[in-house]
Amino acid sequence: MSRRLGVLISGRGSNLQALIRAIQEGRLDATIAVVISNIADAPGLALAQAAGIETVTISHKGWPSRADFDREVAGALTAHQVDLVCLAGFMRLVGQPLLEAFPNRILNIHPSLLPSFPGIEPQRQALDHGVKVSGVTVHLVTADLDAGPIILQRPVPVVDGDTPVTLAARILEEEHRAYPEAVRLVLEGGWRIEGRRFVALRTTA
Ligand code: GAR
């Protein structure tokens, strides 16, 4: 049975689009049950609607506490009977109410080889540090920022003359391949967490 994804976005939605395409092309056996944005005019919402996917906007502003926002998001995901949550450029910290509602069932994609360059502007951080290789990480989300067990990583070269914009574009191409693969790996099941390690039953290679 096709599993139900909830995708959380804040902006452009190109990783959302990559998931939609992977499903349409039969590379990922899943259904996107709902796309939730904390930003009302996030361009990714229109991408979802064009694909016939239900969308919900839940602003992060105006709640008594961050936990209330998290509870609202968790409630919307649960109402749509979501099995797995994919953060796709969702620029909010995930708090306990959401983590408890979906234990080890929230994925994030980050444009660096974690634990290098967590947080904001990872491509600029990579250039500032002078690394020759950066890349993509897909990981399980925990209470610590960009620090959960790593599901999959892909290297991307840094070349002379790169700017944050050119490096981000090269990494993004790899993100669009990596995220559907990581989601497929998680949905296949048979994996376990050993300490910090995500141990898959078999590899995607
Ligand atoms: C992507 O590069 C994603 O990895 C990054 O934001 C971009 C969203 O693009 N996420 C983070 O930096 C999370 N810490 P998109 O909206 O086109 O998918």
PDB file of C-alpha atoms and ligand atoms in Angstrom:
ATOM      1  CA  MET A   1       0.000   0.000   0.000  1.00  0.00           C
ATOM      2  CA  SER A   2       1.261   3.414  -0.934  1.00  0.00           C
ATOM      3  CA  ARG A   3       2.444   5.331   2.127  1.00  0.00           C
ATOM      4  CA  ARG A   4       1.238   8.816   2.926  1.00  0.00           C
ATOM      5  CA  LEU A   5       3.732  11.675   3.089  1.00  0.00           C
ATOM      6  CA  GLY A   6       3.278  15.091   4.651  1.00  0.00           C
ATOM      7  CA  VAL A   7       5.676  17.674   3.212  1.00  0.00           C
ATOM      8  CA  LEU A   8       6.529  20.817   5.166  1.00  0.00           C
ATOM      9  CA  ILE A   9       7.827  23.816   3.237  1.00  0.00           C
ATOM     10  CA  SER A  10       8.591  27.501   3.738  1.00  0.00           C
ATOM     11  CA  GLY A  11       9.493  28.634   0.226  1.00  0.00           C
ATOM     12  CA  ARG A  12      10.375  27.680  -3.321  1.00  0.00           C
ATOM     13  CA  GLY A  13       9.489  23.987  -3.062  1.00  0.00           C
ATOM     14  CA  SER A  14      11.943  22.501  -5.564  1.00  0.00           C
ATOM     15  CA  ASN A  15      12.566  19.498  -3.295  1.00  0.00           C
ATOM     16  CA  LEU A  16       8.794  19.080  -2.984  1.00  0.00           C
ATOM     17  CA  GLN A  17       8.683  19.126  -6.793  1.00  0.00           C
ATOM     18  CA  ALA A  18      11.401  16.451  -6.911  1.00  0.00           C
ATOM     19  CA  LEU A  19       9.298  14.231  -4.630  1.00  0.00           C
ATOM     20  CA  ILE A  20       6.186  14.844  -6.749  1.00  0.00           C
ATOM     21  CA  ARG A  21       8.136  13.939  -9.902  1.00  0.00           C
ATOM     22  CA  ALA A  22       9.618  10.797  -8.357  1.00  0.00           C
ATOM     23  CA  ILE A  23       6.120   9.626  -7.423  1.00  0.00           C
ATOM     24  CA  GLN A  24       4.724  10.460 -10.868  1.00  0.00           C
ATOM     25  CA  GLU A  25       7.588   8.607 -12.563  1.00  0.00           C
ATOM     26  CA  GLY A  26       7.173   5.536 -10.371  1.00  0.00           C
ATOM     27  CA  ARG A  27      10.541   5.892  -8.614  1.00  0.00           C
ATOM     28  CA  LEU A  28       8.836   6.412  -5.255  1.00  0.00           C
ATOM     29  CA  ASP A  29       5.830   4.420  -4.106  1.00  0.00           C
ATOM     30  CA  ALA A  30       4.085   7.030  -1.965  1.00  0.00           C
ATOM     31  CA  THR A  31       1.305   9.593  -1.961  1.00  0.00           C
ATOM     32  CA  ILE A  32       1.692  13.171  -0.783  1.00  0.00           C
ATOM     33  CA  ALA A  33      -1.333  13.549   1.479  1.00  0.00           C
ATOM     34  CA  VAL A  34      -0.744  17.186   2.357  1.00  0.00           C
ATOM     35  CA  VAL A  35       1.740  20.022   1.924  1.00  0.00           C
ATOM     36  CA  ILE A  36       1.938  22.408   4.851  1.00  0.00           C
ATOM     37  CA  SER A  37       3.613  25.805   4.673  1.00  0.00           C
ATOM     38  CA  ASN A  38       4.268  28.253   7.472  1.00  0.00           C
ATOM     39  CA  ILE A  39       4.458  31.017   4.839  1.00  0.00           C
ATOM     40  CA  ALA A  40       1.176  31.919   3.111  1.00  0.00           C
ATOM     41  CA  ASP A  41       2.711  32.921  -0.221  1.00  0.00           C
ATOM     42  CA  ALA A  42       5.374  30.217  -0.442  1.00  0.00           C
ATOM     43  CA  PRO A  43       5.774  29.397  -4.162  1.00  0.00           C
ATOM     44  CA  GLY A  44       5.830  25.692  -3.307  1.00  0.00           C
ATOM     45  CA  LEU A  45       2.140  25.831  -2.427  1.00  0.00           C
ATOM     46  CA  ALA A  46       1.270  26.552  -6.052  1.00  0.00           C
ATOM     47  CA  LEU A  47       3.436  23.614  -7.175  1.00  0.00           C
ATOM     48  CA  ALA A  48       1.493  21.326  -4.855  1.00  0.00           C
ATOM     49  CA  GLN A  49      -1.864  22.673  -5.990  1.00  0.00           C
ATOM     50  CA  ALA A  50      -0.874  22.235  -9.637  1.00  0.00           C
ATOM     51  CA  ALA A  51      -0.222  18.569  -8.837  1.00  0.00           C
ATOM     52  CA  GLY A  52      -3.632  18.251  -7.174  1.00  0.00           C
ATOM     53  CA  ILE A  53      -2.211  17.987  -3.665  1.00  0.00           C
ATOM     54  CA  GLU A  54      -4.067  19.437  -0.705  1.00  0.00           C
ATOM     55  CA  THR A  55      -2.294  22.385   0.922  1.00  0.00           C
ATOM     56  CA  VAL A  56      -2.548  23.966   4.353  1.00  0.00           C
ATOM     57  CA  THR A  57      -0.958  27.180   5.585  1.00  0.00           C
ATOM     58  CA  ILE A  58      -0.170  27.416   9.280  1.00  0.00           C
ATOM     59  CA  SER A  59       1.662  30.609  10.146  1.00  0.00           C
ATOM     60  CA  HIS A  60       4.271  30.267  12.867  1.00  0.00           C
ATOM     61  CA  LYS A  61       3.310  33.726  14.106  1.00  0.00           C
ATOM     62  CA  GLY A  62       0.727  34.612  16.726  1.00  0.00           C
ATOM     63  CA  TRP A  63       0.870  31.477  18.893  1.00  0.00           C
ATOM     64  CA  PRO A  64       1.290  31.743  22.675  1.00  0.00           C
ATOM     65  CA  SER A  65       4.309  29.435  22.392  1.00  0.00           C
ATOM     66  CA  ARG A  66       6.301  27.553  19.778  1.00  0.00           C
ATOM     67  CA  ALA A  67       4.809  24.306  21.101  1.00  0.00           C
ATOM     68  CA  ASP A  68       1.321  25.512  20.129  1.00  0.00           C
ATOM     69  CA  PHE A  69       2.444  25.985  16.541  1.00  0.00           C
ATOM     70  CA  ASP A  70       4.006  22.526  16.596  1.00  0.00           C
ATOM     71  CA  ARG A  71       0.823  20.971  17.970  1.00  0.00           C
ATOM     72  CA  GLU A  72      -1.218  22.592  15.219  1.00  0.00           C
ATOM     73  CA  VAL A  73       1.135  21.243  12.543  1.00  0.00           C
ATOM     74  CA  ALA A  74       1.129  17.773  14.150  1.00  0.00           C
ATOM     75  CA  GLY A  75      -2.675  17.864  14.252  1.00  0.00           C
ATOM     76  CA  ALA A  76      -2.926  18.713  10.551  1.00  0.00           C
ATOM     77  CA  LEU A  77      -0.495  15.916   9.654  1.00  0.00           C
ATOM     78  CA  THR A  78      -2.382  13.417  11.800  1.00  0.00           C
ATOM     79  CA  ALA A  79      -5.724  14.529  10.320  1.00  0.00           C
ATOM     80  CA  HIS A  80      -4.314  13.672   6.894  1.00  0.00           C
ATOM     81  CA  GLN A  81      -3.164  10.242   8.158  1.00  0.00           C
ATOM     82  CA  VAL A  82       0.448  10.938   7.322  1.00  0.00           C
ATOM     83  CA  ASP A  83       2.972   8.104   7.820  1.00  0.00           C
ATOM     84  CA  LEU A  84       6.155  10.075   7.163  1.00  0.00           C
ATOM     85  CA  VAL A  85       6.947  13.790   7.366  1.00  0.00           C
ATOM     86  CA  CYS A  86       9.432  15.354   4.926  1.00  0.00           C
ATOM     87  CA  LEU A  87      10.881  18.768   5.690  1.00  0.00           C
ATOM     88  CA  ALA A  88      11.678  20.356   2.337  1.00  0.00           C
ATOM     89  CA  GLY A  89      13.095  23.807   2.946  1.00  0.00           C
ATOM     90  CA  PHE A  90      11.003  24.166   6.113  1.00  0.00           C
ATOM     91  CA  MET A  91      12.827  26.907   7.956  1.00  0.00           C
ATOM     92  CA  ARG A  92      11.525  26.310  11.495  1.00  0.00           C
ATOM     93  CA  LEU A  93      12.936  24.283  14.348  1.00  0.00           C
ATOM     94  CA  VAL A  94      10.891  21.167  15.011  1.00  0.00           C
ATOM     95  CA  GLY A  95       9.784  20.945  18.642  1.00  0.00           C
ATOM     96  CA  GLN A  96       8.707  18.167  20.980  1.00  0.00           C
ATOM     97  CA  PRO A  97       4.981  17.998  20.082  1.00  0.00           C
ATOM     98  CA  LEU A  98       5.847  17.229  16.461  1.00  0.00           C
ATOM     99  CA  LEU A  99       8.727  14.902  17.333  1.00  0.00           C
ATOM    100  CA  GLU A 100       6.516  12.947  19.743  1.00  0.00           C
ATOM    101  CA  ALA A 101       3.704  12.663  17.197  1.00  0.00           C
ATOM    102  CA  PHE A 102       6.123  11.248  14.568  1.00  0.00           C
ATOM    103  CA  PRO A 103       9.024   9.560  16.386  1.00  0.00           C
ATOM    104  CA  ASN A 104      11.809   8.735  13.902  1.00  0.00           C
ATOM    105  CA  ARG A 105       9.332   9.605  11.149  1.00  0.00           C
ATOM    106  CA  ILE A 106      10.493  13.121  10.251  1.00  0.00           C
ATOM    107  CA  LEU A 107      13.161  13.618   7.566  1.00  0.00           C
ATOM    108  CA  ASN A 108      15.099  16.733   6.682  1.00  0.00           C
ATOM    109  CA  ILE A 109      17.310  17.607   3.742  1.00  0.00           C
ATOM    110  CA  HIS A 110      20.227  19.942   4.326  1.00  0.00           C
ATOM    111  CA  PRO A 111      22.639  21.350   1.720  1.00  0.00           C
ATOM    112  CA  SER A 112      25.948  20.392   3.327  1.00  0.00           C
ATOM    113  CA  LEU A 113      27.750  17.269   4.503  1.00  0.00           C
ATOM    114  CA  LEU A 114      26.650  17.356   8.138  1.00  0.00           C
ATOM    115  CA  PRO A 115      27.936  17.760  10.791  1.00  0.00           C
ATOM    116  CA  SER A 116      29.768  20.438   8.795  1.00  0.00           C
ATOM    117  CA  PHE A 117      27.869  23.657   8.280  1.00  0.00           C
ATOM    118  CA  PRO A 118      24.521  23.205  10.059  1.00  0.00           C
ATOM    119  CA  GLY A 119      22.023  26.049  10.335  1.00  0.00           C
ATOM    120  CA  ILE A 120      21.693  28.939   7.953  1.00  0.00           C
ATOM    121  CA  GLU A 121      23.617  29.662   4.760  1.00  0.00           C
ATOM    122  CA  PRO A 122      25.492  26.349   4.695  1.00  0.00           C
ATOM    123  CA  GLN A 123      26.757  26.998   1.163  1.00  0.00           C
ATOM    124  CA  ARG A 124      28.300  30.313   2.256  1.00  0.00           C
ATOM    125  CA  GLN A 125      29.742  28.601   5.344  1.00  0.00           C
ATOM    126  CA  ALA A 126      31.343  25.951   3.090  1.00  0.00           C
ATOM    127  CA  LEU A 127      32.905  28.598   0.834  1.00  0.00           C
ATOM    128  CA  ASP A 128      34.105  30.660   3.784  1.00  0.00           C
ATOM    129  CA  HIS A 129      35.787  27.584   5.222  1.00  0.00           C
ATOM    130  CA  GLY A 130      37.427  26.759   1.903  1.00  0.00           C
ATOM    131  CA  VAL A 131      36.291  23.146   1.631  1.00  0.00           C
ATOM    132  CA  LYS A 132      36.799  21.402  -1.718  1.00  0.00           C
ATOM    133  CA  VAL A 133      33.785  19.137  -1.311  1.00  0.00           C
ATOM    134  CA  SER A 134      30.395  19.872   0.166  1.00  0.00           C
ATOM    135  CA  GLY A 135      27.156  18.072  -0.524  1.00  0.00           C
ATOM    136  CA  VAL A 136      23.767  16.937   0.650  1.00  0.00           C
ATOM    137  CA  THR A 137      22.582  15.228   3.815  1.00  0.00           C
ATOM    138  CA  VAL A 138      19.203  13.649   4.452  1.00  0.00           C
ATOM    139  CA  HIS A 139      18.725  12.840   8.125  1.00  0.00           C
ATOM    140  CA  LEU A 140      16.130  11.957  10.704  1.00  0.00           C
ATOM    141  CA  VAL A 141      15.015  14.971  12.693  1.00  0.00           C
ATOM    142  CA  THR A 142      15.708  15.136  16.409  1.00  0.00           C
ATOM    143  CA  ALA A 143      15.461  17.970  18.915  1.00  0.00           C
ATOM    144  CA  ASP A 144      18.961  19.146  17.979  1.00  0.00           C
ATOM    145  CA  LEU A 145      19.329  21.300  14.867  1.00  0.00           C
ATOM    146  CA  ASP A 146      20.550  19.383  11.783  1.00  0.00           C
ATOM    147  CA  ALA A 147      21.957  16.646  14.004  1.00  0.00           C
ATOM    148  CA  GLY A 148      19.799  13.494  13.746  1.00  0.00           C
ATOM    149  CA  PRO A 149      20.914  10.105  12.388  1.00  0.00           C
ATOM    150  CA  ILE A 150      22.102  10.383   8.793  1.00  0.00           C
ATOM    151  CA  ILE A 151      20.121   8.396   6.229  1.00  0.00           C
ATOM    152  CA  LEU A 152      22.074   9.324   3.119  1.00  0.00           C
ATOM    153  CA  GLN A 153      24.806  11.721   2.023  1.00  0.00           C
ATOM    154  CA  ARG A 154      26.030  12.745  -1.419  1.00  0.00           C
ATOM    155  CA  PRO A 155      29.200  14.748  -2.102  1.00  0.00           C
ATOM    156  CA  VAL A 156      29.225  17.747  -4.434  1.00  0.00           C
ATOM    157  CA  PRO A 157      32.500  19.391  -5.558  1.00  0.00           C
ATOM    158  CA  VAL A 158      33.255  23.017  -4.773  1.00  0.00           C
ATOM    159  CA  VAL A 159      34.989  24.650  -7.762  1.00  0.00           C
ATOM    160  CA  ASP A 160      37.171  27.729  -8.105  1.00  0.00           C
ATOM    161  CA  GLY A 161      35.078  30.831  -8.553  1.00  0.00           C
ATOM    162  CA  ASP A 162      32.013  29.363  -6.838  1.00  0.00           C
ATOM    163  CA  THR A 163      29.682  31.804  -5.129  1.00  0.00           C
ATOM    164  CA  PRO A 164      27.005  30.782  -2.625  1.00  0.00           C
ATOM    165  CA  VAL A 165      24.561  30.952  -5.536  1.00  0.00           C
ATOM    166  CA  THR A 166      26.507  28.705  -7.942  1.00  0.00           C
ATOM    167  CA  LEU A 167      27.371  26.199  -5.211  1.00  0.00           C
ATOM    168  CA  ALA A 168      23.758  26.117  -4.000  1.00  0.00           C
ATOM    169  CA  ALA A 169      22.568  25.396  -7.542  1.00  0.00           C
ATOM    170  CA  ARG A 170      25.021  22.492  -7.960  1.00  0.00           C
ATOM    171  CA  ILE A 171      24.074  21.056  -4.577  1.00  0.00           C
ATOM    172  CA  LEU A 172      20.361  21.476  -5.327  1.00  0.00           C
ATOM    173  CA  GLU A 173      20.641  19.209  -8.382  1.00  0.00           C
ATOM    174  CA  GLU A 174      21.989  16.495  -6.110  1.00  0.00           C
ATOM    175  CA  GLU A 175      19.308  17.200  -3.492  1.00  0.00           C
ATOM    176  CA  HIS A 176      16.637  16.439  -6.058  1.00  0.00           C
ATOM    177  CA  ARG A 177      18.138  12.990  -6.630  1.00  0.00           C
ATOM    178  CA  ALA A 178      18.925  12.307  -2.994  1.00  0.00           C
ATOM    179  CA  TYR A 179      15.627  13.145  -1.308  1.00  0.00           C
ATOM    180  CA  PRO A 180      13.383  10.714  -3.197  1.00  0.00           C
ATOM    181  CA  GLU A 181      16.007   7.994  -2.687  1.00  0.00           C
ATOM    182  CA  ALA A 182      16.195   8.638   1.045  1.00  0.00           C
ATOM    183  CA  VAL A 183      12.404   8.627   1.380  1.00  0.00           C
ATOM    184  CA  ARG A 184      12.261   5.344  -0.524  1.00  0.00           C
ATOM    185  CA  LEU A 185      14.902   3.860   1.760  1.00  0.00           C
ATOM    186  CA  VAL A 186      12.959   4.852   4.869  1.00  0.00           C
ATOM    187  CA  LEU A 187       9.627   3.628   3.484  1.00  0.00           C
ATOM    188  CA  GLU A 188      11.168   0.268   2.533  1.00  0.00           C
ATOM    189  CA  GLY A 189      11.629  -0.335   6.243  1.00  0.00           C
ATOM    190  CA  GLY A 190      13.929  -2.890   7.784  1.00  0.00           C
ATOM    191  CA  TRP A 191      16.269  -0.185   9.055  1.00  0.00           C
ATOM    192  CA  ARG A 192      17.226   0.454  12.637  1.00  0.00           C
ATOM    193  CA  ILE A 193      18.955   3.124  14.667  1.00  0.00           C
ATOM    194  CA  GLU A 194      22.161   2.049  16.429  1.00  0.00           C
ATOM    195  CA  GLY A 195      23.376   4.949  18.535  1.00  0.00           C
ATOM    196  CA  ARG A 196      23.743   7.742  16.017  1.00  0.00           C
ATOM    197  CA  ARG A 197      23.771   5.390  13.052  1.00  0.00           C
ATOM    198  CA  PHE A 198      20.925   4.749  10.635  1.00  0.00           C
ATOM    199  CA  VAL A 199      21.536   1.160   9.539  1.00  0.00           C
ATOM    200  CA  ALA A 200      19.704   0.176   6.382  1.00  0.00           C
ATOM    201  CA  LEU A 201      18.780  -3.390   5.541  1.00  0.00           C
ATOM    202  CA  ARG A 202      20.254  -2.872   2.087  1.00  0.00           C
ATOM    203  CA  THR A 203      21.825   0.043   0.257  1.00  0.00           C
ATOM    204  CA  THR A 204      20.313   2.145  -2.530  1.00  0.00           C
ATOM    205  CA  ALA A 205      23.459   1.926  -4.633  1.00  0.00           C
TER     206      ALA A 205
HETATM  207  C1  GAR B   1      17.178  23.460  -0.023  1.00  0.00           C
HETATM  208  O1  GAR B   1      18.483  23.713  -0.462  1.00  0.00           O
HETATM  209  C2  GAR B   1      17.204  22.732   1.292  1.00  0.00           C
HETATM  210  O2  GAR B   1      18.213  21.771   1.397  1.00  0.00           O
HETATM  211  C3  GAR B   1      17.434  23.864   2.254  1.00  0.00           C
HETATM  212  O3  GAR B   1      16.632  24.905   1.775  1.00  0.00           O
HETATM  213  C4  GAR B   1      16.484  24.762   0.375  1.00  0.00           C
HETATM  214  C5  GAR B   1      15.018  24.720   0.053  1.00  0.00           C
HETATM  215  O4  GAR B   1      14.828  24.729  -1.336  1.00  0.00           O
HETATM  216  N1  GAR B   1      17.124  23.503   3.603  1.00  0.00           N
HETATM  217  C6  GAR B   1      17.818  23.900   4.646  1.00  0.00           C
HETATM  218  O5  GAR B   1      18.765  24.656   4.579  1.00  0.00           O
HETATM  219  C7  GAR B   1      17.314  23.356   5.966  1.00  0.00           C
HETATM  220  N2  GAR B   1      18.253  23.657   7.021  1.00  0.00           N
HETATM  221  P1  GAR B   1      13.452  24.264  -1.954  1.00  0.00           P
HETATM  222  O6  GAR B   1      12.357  25.071  -1.250  1.00  0.00           O
HETATM  223  O7  GAR B   1      13.565  24.637  -3.411  1.00  0.00           O
HETATM  224  O8  GAR B   1      13.309  22.785  -1.727  1.00  0.00           O
END
